[in-house]
Amino acid sequence: PLIQPFSPNAATVPGWGTNQLNQNTMFVLSDTHVVNSRVVNIARFGYMRFDGVSSIANPILASDIGTESPTGTSGPNVAATGITIDGLFTLGNAGTPSQWQVTNSFILQDTVAATRGNQTIRVGVEGKRHQVDVEAPFSVDGLLEIQTFDDFLLGQSAAQNGSPSGSSNVSLSNGSSGLFRKDERYIDFAAFFQDDIKVRPWLTVNAGMRYEIFGSPSDVNGRLVTFDPGIASRTAPLEGTLSGFVVPANYHGVVPQGVTRSSISGLYETDHTDFSPRAGFSLRIANHPTILLRGGYGIYFDRLSAGLSEMLLAQEPFSTFTFVSGSSNAGATLQQPFTPALPPDSSYPAFSPRVPGGGPSIAAISRGIRDPYTEEYNLNTQIAFRRNYLLEVGFVGTRSLHMAGCAEFNQALLASPTNPINGETNNTAANVIQRVPYAGISPGSYVCGSDYDANYNSLQTSLTKRLSRGLEFIGSYTWSRNLDQTSGSSGSELFETHFVTNDQTNFRQAYGPTDFDRTHRAVVSLVYSPLVSHQMPGLLHYALSGWQISGVITAQSGTPITILDNSAGAVYGNFPFENRAQLSGAANPSTSGSLRSRVWGRYLNAAAFTSAPEAPNGTGPSDTDFGNSGVGLVRGPGQRNIDMAIERSFPIAESQSVHMRAEFFNLTNTANFSNPNSDVSSGPAFGVISSTATNPRIIQVALKYQF
């Protein structure tokens, strides 16, 4: 059980705490059977269950303050819509009063190992069935954003407050309704063969093959509905169309005209071609000193996260999600913040047709997903150049293909007098809806698939000293480069939904250092137990013996920073927070000076950036194109840390002792800083570091009696 006085992403004042209960169950039955002296069989059955429920307290009802939920109700059991007043506070549960998830996994395994002379063979199979039942009614209570406290007190529509810009006092209304229950099923199968042969005393060779099937996610109630731009019509008639929507084969109910029923129950076709060869060797080149050369290559497939399909929780036709701001929210008041109100839960499933000039906002899963895989390769030299010392120098690399990510498929096209689009010959933020490639679908609609690549290459070195004269340590240094196509953007690691920045039709232009790339990283860990001569006087020997000192020292480069500009790319209609900034060419993006001076001032140089350029055939400076800065343009602050422990043991008897231990985390109390604000549209806050990335010095003391 977990009780939180403040709920994540919810109210910043007391009253909306979370009560959470997470329960885990694991059962494993294993049978090891020795067939004979050379053959062993191991069979296992496993069952794992997670059962979690989270509920947020709601002390204020919609009826208490005279407001309505997204569906227009304000009954005795309807919680008040959450309200955020910029820069002041947040009230409410952020729209989600409760959520729960139950997962059950059933696993069967069998492995046979046979040894004959210098050869060892292993063969195995594995089957898994996963049940993932989840209900997370995202934003069903609604969440409002209000710019000032005065706006909160007025709470009027644009017509009531006479706003010249046509904006109500409610700057943003976010809500949803629908059936949020999903009961997903996954079935996996794997088989492998591995052969290790000691060809010569100085040469060992490894070879193997693994075959895997990762079953496509399906829902027992047929609720995994997606949208396929590949089969969608580009135009939308006045009466509307549902072209592009795809329901699974086990969809319950009548399929509306225009909607495609898939031939399978899964979101996408299950891939049956996941063969993973592996090969490696170990070669002893010399004996004095001992020098080993090791190398290997393998392909490793990966199951996509179940969270990827769970992003369909708030999608049509089983739910409706609204996110309306600015002049589009002109009719909203605090009494009726959702105009029009969303359909009641009883009206689902319901599709919103695509009509000219408007239509649904779509988040979809690609039907062409393939299982991601990584090619791993390495070559490593180990040199025992001295007794108790081992030096390792190696190259380690990976190449990852078909990685998960998302792109906005309805990015507006560029028009010109020679290439008009729906009669438009120029490109403005006002005519985006006329220039989108798929009529009747909101700009910003996106599809998540496995179309993205990444690679990693590194020089990895280490020096190891085995225990002698009371000292043992290992020191390692890595020089690496990690690149992908979805870093520098928003998204979720949990749901594998990172986006492409800038042009959504060209993934290559977003290729750059990953958000977690660190060019240099060095770590030293050691344990030292001072040796005390038995020839010392008894009292002095007792005072100096039994001590142990250990420590871990870390130093690493900062992570990449991608500079964004919310005002860039206005003519394309994409999410504003996925657009990179424009370089001015007048200054270096990083400020100069010591880290201390850059932390107290600005870490990034605002003079290095300027307004995004006007798009081709734009009509003014606000009709902007993408910025030209690259992904991971600059590096954030590096980090240094020393952790240390001192321990003294006091023997009492042969089998009893007392241990006193003091531990120092961040021994030097070094401030390691987070990356600065990287959005040039943030004004004075741009380039400023406002927080640290690690804890200050922490000291803890422990006493242990061992017997």
XYZ file of C-alpha atoms in Angstrom:
707
model
C 0.000 0.000 0.000
C 1.117 3.551 -0.773
C -0.458 6.771 0.469
C 0.650 9.979 -1.238
C -0.515 13.365 0.085
C 0.071 14.889 -3.364
C -0.868 12.920 -6.472
C 1.438 12.866 -9.505
C 0.458 15.488 -12.119
C -2.550 16.512 -10.013
C -3.283 19.153 -7.368
C -0.409 21.116 -5.863
C -2.435 21.830 -2.704
C -3.619 19.329 -0.053
C -6.841 17.393 -0.455
C -6.272 15.308 -3.569
C -4.012 12.568 -2.257
C -3.630 9.107 -3.768
C -4.348 5.732 -2.178
C -2.537 3.034 -4.115
C -2.222 -0.714 -3.643
C 0.214 -2.799 -5.689
C 0.298 -6.570 -5.243
C 2.778 -8.953 -6.866
C 2.602 -12.735 -6.962
C 5.212 -15.123 -8.339
C 5.119 -18.908 -8.460
C 7.815 -21.047 -10.087
C 7.920 -24.838 -10.310
C 11.176 -26.306 -11.583
C 12.265 -29.876 -12.252
C 15.912 -30.747 -12.892
C 16.399 -34.255 -14.248
C 19.847 -35.802 -14.651
C 19.375 -38.228 -17.522
C 22.959 -39.449 -17.300
C 26.404 -38.039 -16.615
C 26.325 -36.054 -19.863
C 22.692 -34.970 -20.257
C 20.586 -32.767 -17.981
C 17.011 -31.565 -18.578
C 15.494 -28.559 -16.767
C 11.753 -27.907 -17.030
C 10.024 -24.890 -15.498
C 6.535 -23.507 -15.107
C 6.100 -19.934 -13.946
C 3.148 -17.731 -13.050
C 3.466 -14.008 -12.351
C 0.684 -11.592 -11.467
C 0.548 -7.867 -10.856
C -2.599 -6.307 -9.427
C -2.555 -2.546 -8.927
C -5.223 0.040 -8.203
C -4.832 3.774 -7.666
C -7.555 6.163 -6.492
C -7.346 9.930 -5.977
C -9.427 11.620 -3.277
C -11.965 14.131 -4.637
C -13.167 16.396 -1.805
C -14.954 18.828 -4.175
C -17.779 17.822 -6.496
C -18.806 19.562 -9.709
C -22.139 20.454 -8.092
C -20.328 22.168 -5.185
C -18.910 24.862 -7.432
C -21.516 24.957 -10.192
C -19.446 23.486 -12.986
C -19.821 20.475 -15.298
C -17.840 17.428 -16.344
C -16.728 16.923 -19.982
C -20.052 15.135 -20.663
C -22.086 18.018 -19.229
C -23.088 16.286 -15.978
C -22.807 17.570 -12.414
C -24.500 14.884 -10.331
C -23.750 13.945 -6.702
C -20.937 11.556 -7.705
C -19.231 13.737 -10.306
C -15.865 15.113 -9.210
C -15.069 18.734 -9.974
C -13.026 19.391 -13.072
C -9.356 20.062 -12.343
C -8.159 23.637 -12.710
C -4.620 24.909 -13.247
C -3.935 28.613 -12.829
C -0.596 29.308 -14.485
C 2.141 30.103 -11.995
C -0.122 29.719 -8.952
C -1.659 26.328 -8.214
C -3.517 23.289 -9.518
C -6.752 21.899 -8.089
C -8.326 18.528 -8.811
C -7.143 15.109 -9.927
C -5.862 16.124 -13.393
C -8.876 14.405 -14.906
C -8.159 10.816 -13.887
C -9.903 9.878 -10.619
C -8.711 6.259 -10.554
C -7.021 3.571 -12.607
C -6.199 -0.089 -12.264
C -4.248 -2.781 -14.037
C -4.007 -6.554 -13.693
C -1.417 -8.586 -15.599
C -1.053 -12.365 -15.602
C 1.884 -14.136 -17.237
C 2.098 -17.899 -17.744
C 5.484 -19.288 -18.803
C 6.572 -22.786 -19.818
C 10.244 -23.590 -20.451
C 12.335 -26.665 -21.151
C 16.093 -26.785 -21.713
C 18.328 -29.779 -22.457
C 22.096 -29.548 -21.976
C 24.419 -32.255 -23.309
C 28.189 -32.459 -22.920
C 30.484 -34.650 -24.966
C 34.218 -34.216 -24.718
C 35.086 -30.614 -25.601
C 31.589 -29.823 -26.855
C 28.510 -28.567 -24.990
C 25.126 -28.333 -26.692
C 22.029 -26.652 -25.274
C 18.549 -26.755 -26.800
C 15.474 -25.099 -25.371
C 11.906 -23.931 -25.982
C 9.719 -21.396 -24.222
C 6.061 -20.395 -24.442
C 4.423 -17.365 -22.820
C 0.907 -16.046 -22.508
C 0.349 -12.547 -21.136
C -2.970 -11.055 -20.056
C -2.976 -7.278 -19.621
C -6.264 -5.868 -18.324
C -6.245 -2.121 -17.753
C -8.660 0.734 -17.206
C -7.261 4.256 -17.065
C -10.056 6.770 -17.717
C -7.766 9.547 -18.847
C -9.156 13.052 -18.272
C -12.772 11.928 -17.701
C -13.145 14.579 -14.992
C -11.504 17.172 -17.216
C -8.654 19.626 -16.706
C -8.834 23.355 -17.380
C -5.927 25.748 -17.810
C -6.522 29.384 -16.852
C -3.840 32.011 -17.371
C -4.474 34.378 -14.413
C -6.420 34.522 -11.161
C -8.539 37.336 -12.629
C -9.551 34.989 -15.451
C -10.487 32.409 -12.831
C -12.738 34.897 -11.006
C -14.488 35.916 -14.240
C -14.719 32.509 -15.936
C -16.596 33.958 -18.913
C -16.801 33.045 -22.590
C -15.340 35.289 -25.266
C -18.775 36.734 -26.005
C -19.328 37.558 -22.343
C -15.942 39.133 -21.629
C -15.710 41.003 -24.946
C -12.251 39.641 -25.745
C -10.915 41.251 -28.964
C -8.968 38.033 -29.722
C -12.051 35.874 -29.277
C -10.682 34.012 -26.241
C -12.604 32.985 -23.169
C -11.199 33.207 -19.647
C -10.678 29.450 -19.866
C -7.606 29.229 -22.066
C -7.645 25.426 -22.471
C -10.232 22.682 -21.920
C -8.995 19.094 -21.817
C -11.377 16.206 -21.321
C -12.602 12.840 -22.521
C -15.405 10.323 -22.223
C -15.894 6.738 -23.279
C -15.188 3.086 -22.505
C -11.585 2.868 -21.319
C -11.391 -0.807 -20.439
C -8.900 -2.868 -22.465
C -8.271 -6.609 -22.072
C -5.157 -7.300 -24.120
C -3.593 -10.673 -24.866
C -0.084 -11.564 -26.042
C 1.310 -14.986 -26.961
C 5.073 -15.521 -27.400
C 7.150 -18.507 -28.455
C 10.913 -19.022 -28.585
C 13.347 -21.847 -29.350
C 17.131 -21.875 -29.367
C 20.166 -23.989 -30.155
C 23.636 -23.218 -28.768
C 26.900 -25.085 -29.444
C 30.156 -24.346 -27.598
C 33.231 -26.165 -28.896
C 36.718 -26.066 -27.465
C 38.465 -26.628 -30.819
C 41.957 -26.379 -29.329
C 43.228 -25.631 -25.836
C 43.763 -22.079 -27.066
C 40.564 -21.650 -29.127
C 36.880 -21.848 -28.168
C 34.097 -21.214 -30.678
C 30.433 -20.481 -29.889
C 27.593 -20.667 -32.401
C 23.852 -20.652 -32.029
C 20.465 -19.734 -33.376
C 17.351 -18.396 -31.654
C 13.891 -18.213 -33.168
C 11.153 -16.068 -31.644
C 7.528 -15.219 -32.256
C 6.115 -12.134 -30.545
C 2.366 -12.318 -30.981
C 0.603 -9.141 -32.056
C -1.466 -7.522 -29.269
C -5.188 -8.236 -29.410
C -8.172 -7.383 -27.222
C -10.749 -9.987 -26.235
C -13.531 -7.438 -26.824
C -12.177 -6.244 -30.175
C -11.410 -2.734 -28.910
C -7.979 -2.175 -30.475
C -9.092 0.100 -33.297
C -6.506 2.018 -35.320
C -6.196 4.295 -38.348
C -4.177 3.414 -41.449
C -3.097 6.390 -43.600
C -2.037 3.905 -46.286
C -5.648 2.995 -47.097
C -7.299 6.321 -46.187
C -8.720 8.564 -48.883
C -7.039 11.942 -49.189
C -10.333 13.804 -49.661
C -13.477 13.949 -47.554
C -16.973 14.500 -48.999
C -19.431 16.920 -47.431
C -21.422 14.046 -45.937
C -18.240 12.741 -44.300
C -16.220 9.549 -44.538
C -14.722 6.964 -42.200
C -12.067 5.916 -44.700
C -8.848 4.815 -42.997
C -10.324 3.463 -39.768
C -9.593 -0.233 -39.163
C -11.335 -2.486 -36.650
C -10.027 -5.965 -35.718
C -11.621 -9.179 -36.916
C -13.198 -9.758 -33.490
C -14.781 -6.288 -33.291
C -18.200 -6.581 -31.646
C -21.000 -4.813 -33.462
C -21.843 -3.544 -36.906
C -18.936 -2.087 -38.855
C -19.960 1.336 -40.243
C -19.643 2.048 -43.953
C -16.148 3.152 -44.879
C -14.499 1.387 -41.918
C -12.263 -1.563 -42.797
C -12.548 -4.814 -40.860
C -9.147 -6.452 -40.564
C -8.662 -10.123 -41.332
C -6.889 -10.613 -37.986
C -7.691 -9.828 -34.363
C -4.265 -8.335 -33.681
C -3.228 -4.740 -34.241
C -0.733 -5.843 -36.888
C 0.518 -9.019 -38.512
C 2.632 -11.242 -36.267
C 6.159 -11.563 -37.633
C 7.264 -15.182 -38.127
C 10.748 -14.468 -39.497
C 12.641 -13.530 -36.310
C 15.753 -15.694 -36.665
C 18.678 -14.608 -34.512
C 22.082 -16.110 -35.325
C 24.902 -15.695 -32.793
C 28.600 -16.463 -33.111
C 31.634 -15.850 -30.942
C 35.180 -16.959 -30.243
C 37.908 -16.781 -27.620
C 41.505 -17.047 -28.840
C 44.572 -17.185 -26.606
C 47.318 -15.410 -28.554
C 50.146 -15.631 -26.017
C 50.887 -17.178 -22.633
C 53.555 -14.851 -21.201
C 51.897 -12.470 -20.697
C 48.509 -14.043 -21.234
C 46.726 -12.322 -24.113
C 43.205 -13.255 -25.151
C 41.264 -12.020 -28.138
C 37.480 -12.320 -27.900
C 34.834 -11.401 -30.415
C 31.174 -11.942 -31.126
C 28.182 -11.038 -33.238
C 24.520 -11.584 -32.589
C 21.033 -10.436 -33.500
C 18.589 -9.803 -30.670
C 14.876 -9.195 -31.230
C 12.760 -7.184 -28.815
C 9.078 -7.280 -27.909
C 7.420 -3.885 -28.128
C 6.026 -2.526 -24.879
C 2.399 -3.298 -24.060
C 2.167 0.404 -23.262
C 2.321 1.152 -26.976
C -1.110 -0.349 -27.595
C -2.446 1.151 -24.369
C -2.121 4.597 -25.943
C -5.336 3.636 -27.796
C -7.250 3.894 -24.497
C -8.482 7.401 -25.321
C -9.095 6.898 -29.041
C -12.157 6.436 -31.195
C -14.547 4.754 -31.441
C -14.533 3.766 -27.771
C -13.680 7.192 -26.401
C -13.429 10.845 -27.387
C -10.638 13.164 -26.358
C -10.800 16.945 -26.620
C -7.940 19.404 -26.215
C -9.219 22.857 -27.182
C -7.417 26.163 -26.608
C -7.320 29.803 -27.676
C -10.027 31.136 -29.951
C -11.224 27.575 -30.617
C -12.347 27.507 -26.977
C -14.228 30.808 -27.210
C -17.508 29.391 -25.871
C -16.049 27.876 -22.684
C -17.058 29.191 -19.258
C -16.327 27.876 -15.777
C -19.991 26.780 -15.600
C -19.805 25.002 -18.987
C -16.106 24.494 -19.786
C -16.766 21.951 -22.547
C -18.757 23.352 -25.462
C -20.144 21.275 -26.927
C -20.216 18.608 -24.236
C -18.745 15.237 -25.055
C -21.016 12.222 -25.693
C -22.104 10.194 -22.642
C -20.364 6.883 -21.985
C -23.481 4.982 -23.058
C -23.162 6.253 -26.652
C -19.974 4.327 -27.434
C -18.688 2.881 -29.701
C -19.105 5.880 -31.999
C -16.984 7.071 -34.918
C -16.531 10.734 -35.820
C -16.657 11.101 -39.616
C -14.036 12.995 -41.530
C -15.611 16.113 -43.010
C -14.026 18.991 -44.958
C -12.514 21.528 -42.611
C -12.635 19.366 -39.485
C -12.620 15.922 -38.006
C -11.116 13.735 -35.322
C -7.657 14.043 -33.812
C -6.052 10.642 -34.254
C -3.372 8.670 -32.405
C -2.850 5.383 -34.218
C -0.655 2.298 -34.280
C 0.822 1.313 -37.628
C -0.418 -1.944 -39.141
C 3.013 -2.411 -40.710
C 4.942 -2.805 -37.464
C 7.867 -5.197 -37.499
C 9.673 -6.528 -34.445
C 12.626 -4.300 -33.512
C 16.032 -5.932 -33.449
C 19.595 -5.015 -32.626
C 22.782 -6.278 -34.210
C 25.479 -6.424 -31.545
C 29.174 -6.843 -32.329
C 32.336 -6.579 -30.298
C 36.065 -7.292 -30.394
C 37.951 -7.327 -27.118
C 41.545 -7.883 -26.030
C 42.437 -8.995 -22.490
C 46.041 -8.719 -21.325
C 47.236 -10.094 -17.985
C 50.372 -7.945 -18.137
C 51.233 -8.494 -14.489
C 50.181 -10.779 -11.697
C 46.726 -9.808 -10.364
C 46.286 -7.150 -13.081
C 44.081 -7.390 -16.179
C 43.844 -4.779 -18.934
C 40.910 -4.869 -21.363
C 40.559 -2.832 -24.539
C 37.639 -3.422 -26.862
C 35.257 -2.099 -29.459
C 31.540 -2.545 -28.783
C 28.881 -1.545 -31.265
C 25.193 -1.992 -31.980
C 22.889 -1.233 -34.887
C 19.186 -1.117 -34.049
C 16.503 -1.336 -36.728
C 12.710 -1.020 -36.687
C 12.691 0.873 -33.402
C 9.438 2.326 -32.097
C 8.565 5.979 -32.542
C 5.847 8.341 -33.744
C 5.338 10.850 -36.556
C 2.550 13.294 -37.380
C 1.237 11.960 -40.681
C -1.035 14.927 -41.465
C 1.676 17.576 -41.765
C 0.410 20.360 -44.045
C 1.837 20.487 -47.560
C 3.509 23.600 -49.003
C 1.507 25.411 -51.673
C 2.716 27.772 -54.388
C 1.169 29.630 -57.356
C 2.398 26.839 -59.637
C 1.320 24.082 -57.233
C -1.899 25.179 -55.520
C -3.439 22.955 -52.842
C -7.219 23.083 -52.594
C -7.060 26.561 -54.130
C -4.428 27.832 -51.666
C -1.318 29.368 -53.232
C 0.435 30.606 -50.091
C 1.329 29.050 -46.746
C 0.020 30.520 -43.510
C -0.836 29.286 -40.061
C -4.456 30.199 -40.864
C -4.838 27.904 -43.895
C -3.190 24.783 -42.458
C -6.464 22.840 -42.487
C -6.836 23.457 -46.235
C -3.333 22.121 -46.966
C -3.255 18.894 -44.957
C -2.783 15.738 -47.065
C -5.743 13.973 -45.382
C -8.894 16.068 -45.329
C -11.124 15.766 -42.290
C -8.321 14.839 -39.887
C -6.895 17.306 -37.400
C -3.295 18.481 -37.805
C -1.114 16.895 -35.145
C -2.651 13.461 -35.682
C 0.049 10.860 -35.469
C 0.844 7.215 -36.061
C 3.351 5.180 -34.061
C 5.303 2.455 -35.803
C 8.675 0.745 -36.072
C 10.306 2.837 -38.783
C 13.242 4.262 -36.838
C 16.922 3.376 -36.595
C 19.731 3.900 -34.096
C 23.366 2.950 -33.643
C 25.983 2.902 -30.924
C 29.762 2.610 -31.210
C 32.244 2.735 -28.375
C 35.791 2.180 -27.223
C 35.597 0.418 -23.851
C 38.638 -0.020 -21.615
C 39.138 -1.272 -18.096
C 41.914 -2.082 -15.662
C 41.200 -4.664 -12.969
C 43.311 -5.492 -9.945
C 42.385 -8.666 -8.092
C 42.656 -8.675 -4.326
C 46.279 -8.528 -3.150
C 47.968 -6.621 -0.363
C 44.523 -5.632 0.851
C 43.560 -3.732 -2.315
C 41.239 -4.558 -5.194
C 39.834 -2.178 -7.793
C 38.394 -1.847 -11.260
C 38.659 1.293 -13.342
C 36.825 1.679 -16.634
C 36.594 4.323 -19.333
C 34.161 4.449 -22.247
C 34.332 6.733 -25.268
C 31.102 6.366 -27.213
C 28.607 7.814 -29.636
C 24.885 6.981 -29.598
C 22.608 8.260 -32.398
C 18.914 7.915 -33.229
C 16.029 9.677 -34.993
C 13.598 10.472 -32.181
C 15.676 12.261 -29.534
C 15.216 15.905 -28.633
C 11.437 15.484 -28.721
C 8.575 14.837 -26.352
C 7.157 11.399 -25.777
C 7.300 8.557 -23.306
C 9.907 5.869 -22.762
C 7.258 3.752 -21.039
C 4.944 3.851 -24.062
C 7.774 3.952 -26.642
C 6.214 7.028 -28.232
C 9.049 9.469 -28.855
C 8.432 11.765 -31.815
C 10.415 13.071 -34.763
C 11.355 16.754 -34.603
C 10.879 19.159 -37.541
C 9.881 17.607 -40.893
C 7.658 14.589 -40.158
C 8.138 13.192 -43.664
C 11.944 13.002 -43.428
C 13.224 11.009 -40.456
C 16.848 11.358 -41.542
C 16.895 15.106 -40.814
C 16.154 14.264 -37.144
C 19.153 11.928 -36.845
C 21.453 12.983 -34.028
C 22.805 12.176 -30.547
C 20.357 10.389 -28.273
C 19.045 12.176 -25.211
C 21.063 9.814 -22.975
C 24.328 9.878 -24.973
C 27.468 10.571 -22.921
C 30.666 10.855 -24.950
C 32.994 10.195 -22.029
C 32.332 8.151 -18.907
C 34.893 6.989 -16.348
C 34.215 4.951 -13.211
C 36.644 3.699 -10.560
C 35.523 1.411 -7.739
C 37.849 0.092 -5.036
C 37.986 -1.746 -1.741
C 40.989 -1.421 0.578
C 41.583 -3.345 3.782
C 44.842 -2.130 5.382
C 47.247 -4.939 6.269
C 48.384 -4.896 9.860
C 51.502 -6.727 10.976
C 51.057 -9.281 13.761
C 54.362 -8.108 15.177
C 52.787 -4.829 16.326
C 52.039 -4.363 20.019
C 48.656 -5.853 20.912
C 46.831 -2.583 21.609
C 48.125 -0.934 18.424
C 47.303 -4.037 16.383
C 43.742 -4.042 17.731
C 43.292 -0.328 16.940
C 44.480 -0.641 13.320
C 42.979 -3.984 12.283
C 39.489 -4.703 11.009
C 39.169 -1.536 8.901
C 37.832 -1.445 5.333
C 37.551 1.537 2.992
C 35.554 1.428 -0.237
C 34.532 3.974 -2.812
C 33.077 4.655 -6.244
C 34.266 7.630 -8.301
C 32.286 8.673 -11.397
C 32.934 11.348 -14.009
C 30.929 11.702 -17.210
C 30.058 14.094 -20.006
C 26.775 15.970 -20.109
C 23.852 14.845 -22.232
C 22.838 16.445 -25.550
C 20.458 19.416 -25.639
C 18.154 20.034 -28.595
C 17.092 23.687 -28.883
C 13.368 24.038 -29.595
C 11.157 26.942 -30.644
C 7.386 26.764 -30.166
C 6.869 29.474 -32.781
C 8.774 27.625 -35.528
C 7.081 25.513 -38.191
C 3.737 27.314 -37.829
C 2.697 26.663 -41.443
C 2.820 22.887 -40.997
C 0.289 22.515 -38.157
C 2.424 20.082 -36.154
C 2.847 20.038 -32.395
C 4.660 23.312 -31.635
C 6.905 21.663 -29.050
C 8.549 19.382 -31.652
C 10.114 22.159 -33.769
C 13.810 23.035 -33.589
C 15.122 26.602 -33.355
C 16.833 28.742 -35.991
C 20.537 29.587 -35.652
C 21.427 33.245 -36.063
C 25.065 32.589 -36.961
C 26.035 35.550 -34.778
C 27.310 33.682 -31.720
C 28.189 30.315 -30.230
C 25.123 28.466 -28.819
C 27.018 27.795 -25.579
C 28.107 30.622 -23.342
C 31.733 30.784 -22.212
C 33.303 30.863 -18.788
C 33.358 28.566 -15.785
C 30.458 26.268 -15.016
C 29.727 28.343 -11.923
C 29.391 31.557 -13.924
C 27.230 29.833 -16.537
C 24.932 28.414 -13.867
C 24.492 31.799 -12.201
C 23.971 33.442 -15.571
C 22.946 31.642 -18.768
C 24.213 28.279 -19.907
C 22.944 28.865 -23.447
C 23.492 32.002 -25.518
C 20.229 33.571 -26.658
C 22.125 35.639 -29.251
C 22.944 32.413 -31.128
C 19.287 31.989 -32.084
C 16.784 34.053 -33.980
C 13.213 33.847 -35.161
C 12.431 30.958 -37.453
C 12.503 31.959 -41.140
C 9.356 32.737 -43.058
C 8.120 29.699 -44.955
C 8.143 29.676 -48.763
C 5.167 31.679 -50.040
C 4.342 32.787 -46.524
C 2.521 36.070 -45.982
C 4.271 37.335 -42.881
C 6.942 36.652 -40.247
C 4.519 34.607 -38.140
C 4.148 32.063 -40.964
C 7.337 30.263 -40.006
C 9.303 27.370 -41.439
C 11.354 24.845 -39.464
C 14.498 26.025 -37.699
C 17.891 24.824 -38.944
C 19.563 23.830 -35.669
C 20.456 20.168 -35.309
C 19.442 17.532 -32.793
C 21.725 17.504 -29.748
C 23.300 20.810 -30.737
C 25.054 21.437 -27.398
C 25.950 19.460 -24.270
C 24.590 19.915 -20.806
C 26.775 20.101 -17.687
C 28.998 17.109 -16.967
C 28.734 15.234 -13.703
C 31.214 14.163 -11.020
C 30.514 12.151 -7.921
C 32.383 10.319 -5.141
C 30.683 7.801 -2.859
C 32.684 6.388 0.041
C 32.233 3.952 2.919
C 34.345 3.224 6.000
C 33.725 0.056 7.998
C 35.248 -1.404 11.139
C 34.592 -4.925 12.364
C 35.046 -6.069 15.962
C 35.327 -9.845 16.390
C 33.664 -11.080 19.578
C 33.941 -14.828 19.151
C 34.753 -17.243 16.349
C 31.287 -16.892 14.814
C 30.230 -13.479 16.113
C 31.225 -9.931 15.247
C 30.012 -6.344 15.373
C 30.294 -4.079 12.310
C 30.160 -0.284 12.339
C 29.783 1.395 8.942
C 29.623 5.017 7.799
C 28.574 5.789 4.211
C 29.056 9.090 2.396
C 27.078 9.693 -0.793
C 28.388 12.637 -2.827
C 31.272 12.907 -0.402
C 32.478 16.267 -1.728
C 28.951 17.729 -1.860
C 29.483 18.520 -5.535
C 26.541 20.214 -7.253
C 25.670 18.378 -10.472
C 23.256 20.448 -12.519
C 20.347 19.532 -14.769
C 20.143 20.724 -18.345
C 18.876 24.292 -18.863
C 15.586 25.415 -20.356
C 16.052 24.752 -24.077
C 12.999 26.488 -25.582
C 13.923 29.864 -27.111
C 10.259 30.922 -26.931
C 10.521 30.837 -23.106
C 11.934 34.367 -23.095
C 14.149 35.220 -20.109
C 13.963 31.625 -18.843
C 15.725 30.292 -21.956
C 19.190 28.886 -21.292
C 18.846 29.118 -17.516
C 19.623 26.154 -15.246
C 17.042 25.952 -12.477
C 17.701 22.631 -10.736
C 20.303 20.058 -9.785
C 20.429 16.504 -11.137
C 21.733 14.672 -8.069
C 21.374 14.753 -4.310
C 23.598 16.791 -1.990
C 25.921 15.030 0.444
C 24.125 12.315 2.419
C 25.737 10.544 5.392
C 24.333 7.447 7.021
C 25.670 5.286 9.843
C 24.858 1.636 10.510
C 25.571 -0.871 13.273
C 25.293 -4.619 12.601
C 25.648 -7.619 14.858
C 26.570 -10.737 12.901
C 26.274 -14.253 14.273
